[in-house]
Each structure stands twice: as C-alpha cells, then as structure tokens.
Tab-separated table of C-alpha atoms in Angstrom:
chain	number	residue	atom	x	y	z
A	233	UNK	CA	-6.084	-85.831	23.663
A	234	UNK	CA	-3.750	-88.046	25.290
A	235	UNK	CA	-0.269	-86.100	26.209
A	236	UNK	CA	3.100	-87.957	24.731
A	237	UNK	CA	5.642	-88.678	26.749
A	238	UNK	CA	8.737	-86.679	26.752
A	239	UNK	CA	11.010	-89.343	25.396
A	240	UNK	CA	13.994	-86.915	22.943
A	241	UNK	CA	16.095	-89.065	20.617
A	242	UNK	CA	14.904	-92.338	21.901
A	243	UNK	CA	15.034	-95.104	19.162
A	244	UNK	CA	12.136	-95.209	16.834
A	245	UNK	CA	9.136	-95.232	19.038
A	246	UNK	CA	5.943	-97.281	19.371
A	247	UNK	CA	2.644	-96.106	17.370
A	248	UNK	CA	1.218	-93.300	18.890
A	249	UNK	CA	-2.003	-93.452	20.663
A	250	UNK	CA	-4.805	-90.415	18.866
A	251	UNK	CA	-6.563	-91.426	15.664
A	252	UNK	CA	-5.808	-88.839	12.386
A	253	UNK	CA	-8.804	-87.367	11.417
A	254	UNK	CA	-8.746	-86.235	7.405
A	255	UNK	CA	-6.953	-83.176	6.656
A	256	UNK	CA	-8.730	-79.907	5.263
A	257	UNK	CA	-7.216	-76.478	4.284
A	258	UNK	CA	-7.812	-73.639	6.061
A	259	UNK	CA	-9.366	-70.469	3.569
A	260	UNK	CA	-6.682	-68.237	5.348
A	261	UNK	CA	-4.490	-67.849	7.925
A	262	UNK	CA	-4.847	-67.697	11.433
A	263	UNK	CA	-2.810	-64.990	13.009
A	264	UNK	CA	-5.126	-64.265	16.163
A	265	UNK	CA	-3.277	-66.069	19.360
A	266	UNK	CA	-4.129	-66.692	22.807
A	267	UNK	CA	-0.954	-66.943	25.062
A	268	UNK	CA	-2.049	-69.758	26.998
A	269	UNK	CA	-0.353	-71.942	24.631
A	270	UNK	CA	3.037	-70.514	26.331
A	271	UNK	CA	1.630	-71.926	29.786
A	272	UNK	CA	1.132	-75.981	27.720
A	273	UNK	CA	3.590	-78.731	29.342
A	274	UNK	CA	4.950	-79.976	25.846
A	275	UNK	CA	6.519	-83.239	24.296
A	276	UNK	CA	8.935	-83.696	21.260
A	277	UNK	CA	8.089	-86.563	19.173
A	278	UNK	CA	10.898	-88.152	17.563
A	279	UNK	CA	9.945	-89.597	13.564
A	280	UNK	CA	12.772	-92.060	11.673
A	281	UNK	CA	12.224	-93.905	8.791
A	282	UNK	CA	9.773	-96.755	10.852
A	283	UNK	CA	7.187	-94.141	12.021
A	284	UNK	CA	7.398	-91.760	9.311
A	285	UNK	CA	3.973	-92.459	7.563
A	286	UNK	CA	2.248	-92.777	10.876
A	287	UNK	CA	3.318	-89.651	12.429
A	288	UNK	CA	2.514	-87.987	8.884
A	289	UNK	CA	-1.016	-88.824	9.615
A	290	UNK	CA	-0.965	-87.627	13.025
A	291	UNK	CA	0.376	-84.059	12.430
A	292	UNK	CA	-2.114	-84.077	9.353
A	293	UNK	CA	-4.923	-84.687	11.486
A	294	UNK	CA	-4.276	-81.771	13.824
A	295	UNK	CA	-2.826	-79.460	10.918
A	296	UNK	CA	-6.723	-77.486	9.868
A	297	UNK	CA	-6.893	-76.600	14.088
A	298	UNK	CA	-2.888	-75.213	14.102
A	299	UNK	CA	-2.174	-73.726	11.185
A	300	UNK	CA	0.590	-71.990	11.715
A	301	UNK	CA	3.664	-74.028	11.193
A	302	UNK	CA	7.035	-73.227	12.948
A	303	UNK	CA	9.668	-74.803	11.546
A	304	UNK	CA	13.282	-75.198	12.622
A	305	UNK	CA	16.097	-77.088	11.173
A	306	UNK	CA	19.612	-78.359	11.960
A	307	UNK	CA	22.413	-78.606	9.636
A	308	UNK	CA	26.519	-79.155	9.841
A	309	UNK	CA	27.256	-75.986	10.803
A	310	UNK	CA	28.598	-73.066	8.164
A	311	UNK	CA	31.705	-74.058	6.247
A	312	UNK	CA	31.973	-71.083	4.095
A	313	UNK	CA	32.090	-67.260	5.481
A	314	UNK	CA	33.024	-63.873	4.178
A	315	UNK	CA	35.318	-61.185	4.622
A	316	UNK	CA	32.964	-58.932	4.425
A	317	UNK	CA	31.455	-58.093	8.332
A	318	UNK	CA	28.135	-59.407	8.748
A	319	UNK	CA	26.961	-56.095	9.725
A	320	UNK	CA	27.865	-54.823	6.236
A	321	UNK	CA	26.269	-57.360	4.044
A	322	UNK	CA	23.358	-56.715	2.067
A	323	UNK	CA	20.598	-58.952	1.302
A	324	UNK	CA	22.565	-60.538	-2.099
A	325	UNK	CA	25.954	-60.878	-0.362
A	326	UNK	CA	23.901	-62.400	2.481
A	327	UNK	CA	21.933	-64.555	0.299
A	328	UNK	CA	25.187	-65.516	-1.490
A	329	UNK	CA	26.751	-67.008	1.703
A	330	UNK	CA	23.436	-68.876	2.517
A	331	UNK	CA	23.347	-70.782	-0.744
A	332	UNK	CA	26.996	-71.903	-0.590
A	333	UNK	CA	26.541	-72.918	2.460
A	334	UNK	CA	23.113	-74.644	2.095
A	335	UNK	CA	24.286	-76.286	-1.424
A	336	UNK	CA	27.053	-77.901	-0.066
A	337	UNK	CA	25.803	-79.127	3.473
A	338	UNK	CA	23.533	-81.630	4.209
A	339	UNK	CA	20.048	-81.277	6.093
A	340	UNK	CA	20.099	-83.041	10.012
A	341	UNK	CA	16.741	-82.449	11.542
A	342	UNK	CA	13.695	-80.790	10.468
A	343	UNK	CA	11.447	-79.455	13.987
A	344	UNK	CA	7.267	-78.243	13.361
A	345	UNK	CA	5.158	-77.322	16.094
A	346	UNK	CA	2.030	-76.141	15.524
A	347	UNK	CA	-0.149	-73.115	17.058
A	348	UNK	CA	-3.578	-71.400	15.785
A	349	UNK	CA	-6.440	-69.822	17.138
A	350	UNK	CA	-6.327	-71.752	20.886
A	351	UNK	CA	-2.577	-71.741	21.415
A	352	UNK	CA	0.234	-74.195	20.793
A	353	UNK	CA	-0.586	-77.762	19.862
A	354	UNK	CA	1.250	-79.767	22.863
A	355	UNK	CA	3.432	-81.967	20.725
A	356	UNK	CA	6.167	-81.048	18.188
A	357	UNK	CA	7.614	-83.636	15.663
A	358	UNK	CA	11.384	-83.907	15.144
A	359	UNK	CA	12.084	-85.325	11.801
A	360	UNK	CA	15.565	-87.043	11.430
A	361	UNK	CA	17.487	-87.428	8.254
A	362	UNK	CA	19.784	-90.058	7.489
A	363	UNK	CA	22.755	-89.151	4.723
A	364	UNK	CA	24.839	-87.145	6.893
A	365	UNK	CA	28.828	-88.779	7.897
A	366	UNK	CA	30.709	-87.025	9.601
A	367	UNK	CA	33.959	-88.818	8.161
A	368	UNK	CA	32.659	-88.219	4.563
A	369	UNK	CA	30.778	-84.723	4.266
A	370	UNK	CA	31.345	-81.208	4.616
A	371	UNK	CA	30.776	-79.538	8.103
A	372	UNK	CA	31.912	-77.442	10.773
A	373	UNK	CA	33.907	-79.403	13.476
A	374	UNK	CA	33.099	-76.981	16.706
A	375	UNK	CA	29.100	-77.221	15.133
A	376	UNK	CA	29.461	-80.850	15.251
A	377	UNK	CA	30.973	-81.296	18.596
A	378	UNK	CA	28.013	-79.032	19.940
A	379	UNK	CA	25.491	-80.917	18.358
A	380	UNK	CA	26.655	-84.221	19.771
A	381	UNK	CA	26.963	-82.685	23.838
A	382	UNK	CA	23.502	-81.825	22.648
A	383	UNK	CA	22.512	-85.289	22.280
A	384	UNK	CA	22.462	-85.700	18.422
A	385	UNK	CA	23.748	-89.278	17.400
A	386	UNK	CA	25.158	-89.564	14.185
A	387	UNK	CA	25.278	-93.571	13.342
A	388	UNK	CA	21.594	-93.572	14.506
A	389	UNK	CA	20.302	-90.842	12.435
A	390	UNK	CA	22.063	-93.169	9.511
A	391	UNK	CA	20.650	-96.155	10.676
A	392	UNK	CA	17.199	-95.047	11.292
A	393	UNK	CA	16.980	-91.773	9.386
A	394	UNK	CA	14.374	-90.787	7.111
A	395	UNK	CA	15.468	-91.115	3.225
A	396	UNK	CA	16.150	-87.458	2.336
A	397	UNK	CA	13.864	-88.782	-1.457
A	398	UNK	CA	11.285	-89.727	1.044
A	399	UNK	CA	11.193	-86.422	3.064
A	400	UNK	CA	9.451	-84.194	0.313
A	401	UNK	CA	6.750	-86.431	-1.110
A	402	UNK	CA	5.281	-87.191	2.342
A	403	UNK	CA	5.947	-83.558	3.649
A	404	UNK	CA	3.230	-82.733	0.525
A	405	UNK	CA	1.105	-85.671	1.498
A	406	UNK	CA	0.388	-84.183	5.076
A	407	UNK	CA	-0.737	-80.736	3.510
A	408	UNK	CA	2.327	-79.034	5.065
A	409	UNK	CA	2.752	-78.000	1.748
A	410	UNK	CA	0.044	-76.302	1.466
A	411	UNK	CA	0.753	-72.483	0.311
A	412	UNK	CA	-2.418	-71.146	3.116
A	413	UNK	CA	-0.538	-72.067	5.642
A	414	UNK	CA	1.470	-69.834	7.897
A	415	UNK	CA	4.860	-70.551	8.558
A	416	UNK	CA	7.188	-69.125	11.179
A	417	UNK	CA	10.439	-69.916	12.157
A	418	UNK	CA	13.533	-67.742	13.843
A	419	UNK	CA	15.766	-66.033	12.100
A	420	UNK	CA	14.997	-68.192	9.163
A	421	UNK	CA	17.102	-67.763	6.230
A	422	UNK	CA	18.808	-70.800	6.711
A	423	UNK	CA	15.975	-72.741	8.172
A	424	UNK	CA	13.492	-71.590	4.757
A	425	UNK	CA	16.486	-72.379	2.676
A	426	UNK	CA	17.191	-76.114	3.953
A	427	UNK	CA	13.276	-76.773	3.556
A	428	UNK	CA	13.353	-75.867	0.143
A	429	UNK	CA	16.826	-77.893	-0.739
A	430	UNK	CA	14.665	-80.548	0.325
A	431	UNK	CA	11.493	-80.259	-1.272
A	432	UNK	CA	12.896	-79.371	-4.270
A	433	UNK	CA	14.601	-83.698	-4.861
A	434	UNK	CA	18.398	-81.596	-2.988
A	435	UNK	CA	18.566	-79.097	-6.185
A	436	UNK	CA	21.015	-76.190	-5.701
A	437	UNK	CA	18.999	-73.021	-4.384
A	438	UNK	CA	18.348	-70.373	-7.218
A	439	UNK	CA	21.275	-68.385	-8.412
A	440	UNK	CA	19.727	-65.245	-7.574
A	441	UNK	CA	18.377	-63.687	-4.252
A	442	UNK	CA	14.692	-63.072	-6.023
A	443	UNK	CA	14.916	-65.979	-7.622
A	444	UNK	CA	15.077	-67.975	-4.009
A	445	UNK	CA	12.558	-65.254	-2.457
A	446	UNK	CA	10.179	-66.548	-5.707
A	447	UNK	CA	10.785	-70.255	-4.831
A	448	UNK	CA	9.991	-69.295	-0.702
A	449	UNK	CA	6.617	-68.109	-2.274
A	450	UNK	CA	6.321	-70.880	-4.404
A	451	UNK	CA	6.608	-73.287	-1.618
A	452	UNK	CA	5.530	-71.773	1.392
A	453	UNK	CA	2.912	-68.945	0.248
A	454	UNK	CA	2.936	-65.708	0.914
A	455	UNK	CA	2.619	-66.159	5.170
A	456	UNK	CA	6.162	-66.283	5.953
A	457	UNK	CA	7.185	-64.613	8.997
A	458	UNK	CA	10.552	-64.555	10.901
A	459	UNK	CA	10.024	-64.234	14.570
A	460	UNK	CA	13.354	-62.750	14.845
A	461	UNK	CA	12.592	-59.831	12.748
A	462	UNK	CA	8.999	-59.626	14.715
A	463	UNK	CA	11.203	-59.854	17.692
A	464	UNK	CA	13.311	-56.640	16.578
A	465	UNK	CA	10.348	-54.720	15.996
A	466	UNK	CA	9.365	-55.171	19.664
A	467	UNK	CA	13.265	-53.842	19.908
A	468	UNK	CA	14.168	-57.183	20.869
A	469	UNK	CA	17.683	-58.182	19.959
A	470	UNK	CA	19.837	-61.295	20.243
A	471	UNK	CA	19.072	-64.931	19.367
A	472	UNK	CA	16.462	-66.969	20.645
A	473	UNK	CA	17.098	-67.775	23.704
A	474	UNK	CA	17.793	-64.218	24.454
A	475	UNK	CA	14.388	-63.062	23.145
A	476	UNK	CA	12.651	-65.769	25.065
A	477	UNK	CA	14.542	-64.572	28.193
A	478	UNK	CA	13.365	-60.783	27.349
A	479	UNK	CA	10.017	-62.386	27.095
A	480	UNK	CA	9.823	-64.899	30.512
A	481	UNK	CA	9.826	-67.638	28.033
A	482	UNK	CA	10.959	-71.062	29.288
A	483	UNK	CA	11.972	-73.855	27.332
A	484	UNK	CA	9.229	-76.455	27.236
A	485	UNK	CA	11.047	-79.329	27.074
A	486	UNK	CA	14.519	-80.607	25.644
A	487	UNK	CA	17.544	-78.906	24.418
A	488	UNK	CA	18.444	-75.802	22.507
A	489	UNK	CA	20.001	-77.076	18.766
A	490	UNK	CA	17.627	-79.473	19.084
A	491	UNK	CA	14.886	-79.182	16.096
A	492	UNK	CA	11.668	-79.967	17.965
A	493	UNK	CA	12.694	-78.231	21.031
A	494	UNK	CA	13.264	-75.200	19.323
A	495	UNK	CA	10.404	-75.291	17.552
A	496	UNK	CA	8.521	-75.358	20.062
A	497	UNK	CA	10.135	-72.671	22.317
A	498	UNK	CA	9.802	-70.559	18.816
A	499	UNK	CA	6.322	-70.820	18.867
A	500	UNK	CA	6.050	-69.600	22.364
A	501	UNK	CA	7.983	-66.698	21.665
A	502	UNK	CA	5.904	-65.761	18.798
A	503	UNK	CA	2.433	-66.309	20.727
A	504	UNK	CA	3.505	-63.931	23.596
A	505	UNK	CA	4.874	-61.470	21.202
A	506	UNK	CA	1.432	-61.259	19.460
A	507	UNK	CA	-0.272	-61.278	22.647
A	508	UNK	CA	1.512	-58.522	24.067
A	509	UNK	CA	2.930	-56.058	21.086
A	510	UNK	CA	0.683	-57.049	18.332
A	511	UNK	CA	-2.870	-57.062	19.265
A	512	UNK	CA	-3.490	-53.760	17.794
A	513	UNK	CA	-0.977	-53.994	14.930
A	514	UNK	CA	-1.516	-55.584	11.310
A	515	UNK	CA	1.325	-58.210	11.706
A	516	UNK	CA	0.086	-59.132	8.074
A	517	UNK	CA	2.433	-56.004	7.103
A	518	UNK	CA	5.591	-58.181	8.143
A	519	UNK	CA	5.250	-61.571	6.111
A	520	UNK	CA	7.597	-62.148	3.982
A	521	UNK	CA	10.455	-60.335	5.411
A	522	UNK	CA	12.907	-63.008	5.925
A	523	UNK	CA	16.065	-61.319	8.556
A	524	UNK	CA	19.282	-60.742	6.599
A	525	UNK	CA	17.661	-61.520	3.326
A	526	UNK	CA	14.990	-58.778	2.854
C-alpha cells in the first residue's frame, strides 16, 4: 500500500492513491498487538470539507484490519475551572467541569489512527472543523496562542472546514460508529466527551455523570480504554509525552496538539504498553474506565 506523504495542514489535498475496499464488522475486538507498529514511518492525512467523502471511504476500507480506533481531539482550551484542587475532585465534580466546558466550546480537530492484530495502520486522518472564531466564541487565549505556534490556522479551518452537521452522519457511514469497535484515546474525558457533542447534532452532554458514562456506551460500546489510566497501571505518570518518553516512544511525525499526530503517537504508546506489561494480563478488565471520570 502506497505510503502518503507527510504533508500536515496543507490545503485540501489531491485524491488519494489506494482503492476502499467494502467495510465489514469485526465479531469482537482485537486487543492482541505486535509492537512493530511502533517501529512504522507514519503520515497524517489532512480531511476538509473537499475530501471528506473520499477519505471516509479510505479509512472505511482499512477499518475490519485496524480495529482499534484512537481518537484524539482539539478544542479552545478550558474556560471554566474550579476551586476545588484537581486532586480532590471526584468523578461528578470532575464530570461537572467537563460538561461546562465541553457545552460551551466548540470542537477544532478530530485525530484516528488505527492499529489491530499487525500493528499500527501507517496513516492517521486529521479531521478539521470549521465553526470556530476566535473573535466570536468562547476560548482560552494562552490555549489559542499555543495552538497557532503549533501550526493550527484558524481562517482556513473556516474556509475549508468540515460542516460540524456533516461530521456525524459520515462518521456513521464509515462504520466508526460501530459499537465492536475498540476505541482508545489518552486521558480521554474530554476527547470521549467532544465525540459525543458531535455525534449527538452539538446537544448539551447529559446532566448526570452516569447518564454521559450511558451515552459513552451508547456510542462507542463497551471497548473504551484510556491509555492514560493503562499507563498508570504500568505506574506510569504524567501526560503523554511523558509516558511515551518512559516508554522510548518517538513521535512519528508532526506536532504535539496536533490531532493526527497525537493520535498516532497514542497508539504507539498503547501497542508497546501491551507488548511489554500486558501480555499476560486481561486488559479486558480495564475498559471502560475513563481517568478522572470513573
């Protein structure tokens, strides 16, 4: 299969070159890894509004090989905090923060990479969102400034962006929403909680903690795993790219705060984590705990 070329945040980019085969469920999920997928040179594949469909198809076609979806999102920053220490909180009062937040922000970038039985899939797909103005909406100003020296442009995400109403309907057509799937993603409260704002047509998140844990279900299945918790049971601490330094984890390719690219280097965490702590260990015992919420 024909490697993409490591173009981040290019404009909209010509059709890509493999041919999507039909998509097919897998009975259950794969949660046997082979590390080499850690070793993969890796591309992040930008998708606007113009290649949307198309790179649908493509992810769909790989989807039944990799079924284990990492996801990773980006979002304005927090504009609402607590007085109560983070250390402190419980699940609700954490939950509480995440849903003001998430209710009143607006959803940048969504990152998936893919991994199964053979390792990581070599491509990860950075889906851009239009809606989001600076001058209009809600955010945090440092979180903005960072995501900018990261590379993030604004006026082209609004210019080319995908059509937030267009985002869920084609996120079921690719059988991402499929509930057999696996999903992953690192320290994903937030990341779970902005993929379900937009699946759900931008609808507040549930009042209640359960009631979002039910929707997480509802959407995602019951194969939900948060590599940061994983990471603590290997008594790994810190963020990600303090875990993936624990771990001799390089980057792949791109930036951190960038969707795809940390997709992907959360999928290379996870794969040498299972290699090397989890090969004798029922990791099934850990879905569903989601860090700071359960």
């Amino acid at each position: 299969m024909a490697m993409y070329s490591q173009s981040v945040r290019a404009p909209p980019p010509p059709p890509c070159r493999f041919v999507p085969r039909p998509c097919y469920v897998m009975a259950r999920p794969l949660l046997v890894f082979m590390p080499n997928g850690a070793l993969l040179k890796a591309a992040v594949r930008d998708v606007w509004a113009s290649n949307f469909d198309e790179e649908l198809s493509n992810l769909s076609a790989v989807l039944p090989r990799y079924p284990c979806v990492c996801v990773d999102t980006e979002f304005p920053g927090a504009v609402h905090d607590s007085d109560m220490p983070r250390y402190m909180r419980g699940p609700r009062e954490s939950y509480e923060l995440v849903k003001r937040n998430v209710d009143d922000l607006k959803l940048l970038q969504v990152g998936i990479a893919l991994s199964g039985p053979t390792g990581r899939f070599p491509v990860a797909w950075q889906f851009n969102i239009r809606g989001f103005d600076p001058a209009l909406h809600p955010h945090a100003p440092a979180s903005i400034a960072m995501l900018r020296e990261q590379g993030m442009d604004f006026a082209m995400l609004n210019e080319f962006g995908i059509d937030p109403k267009d985002f869920a309907p084609g996120f079921r057509r690719s059988g991402l929403a499929c509930g057999r799937l696996t999903r992953t993603a690192f320290s994903g409260s937030y990341d779970f909680a902005y993929l379900a704002k937009a699946l759900t047509g931008g609808q507040p998140l549930p009042d209640t903690l359960d009631g979002f844990l039910a929707l997480v279900r509802r959407l995602f299945g019951h194969s939900v795993f948060d590599v940061k918790h994983l990471a603590r049971c290997c008594a790994m601490r810190g963020g990600l790219e303090q875990v993936a330094t624990a771990l001799g984890v390089k980057r792949a390719v791109g930036r951190a705060h960038c969707a795809g690219s940390d997709s992907l280097l959360t999928t290379d965490v996870l794969l040498l984590m299972l290699h090397r702590f989890f090969r004798n260990v029922d990791v099934l015992a850990h879905a569903g705990t989601i860090v700071d919420l359960t």
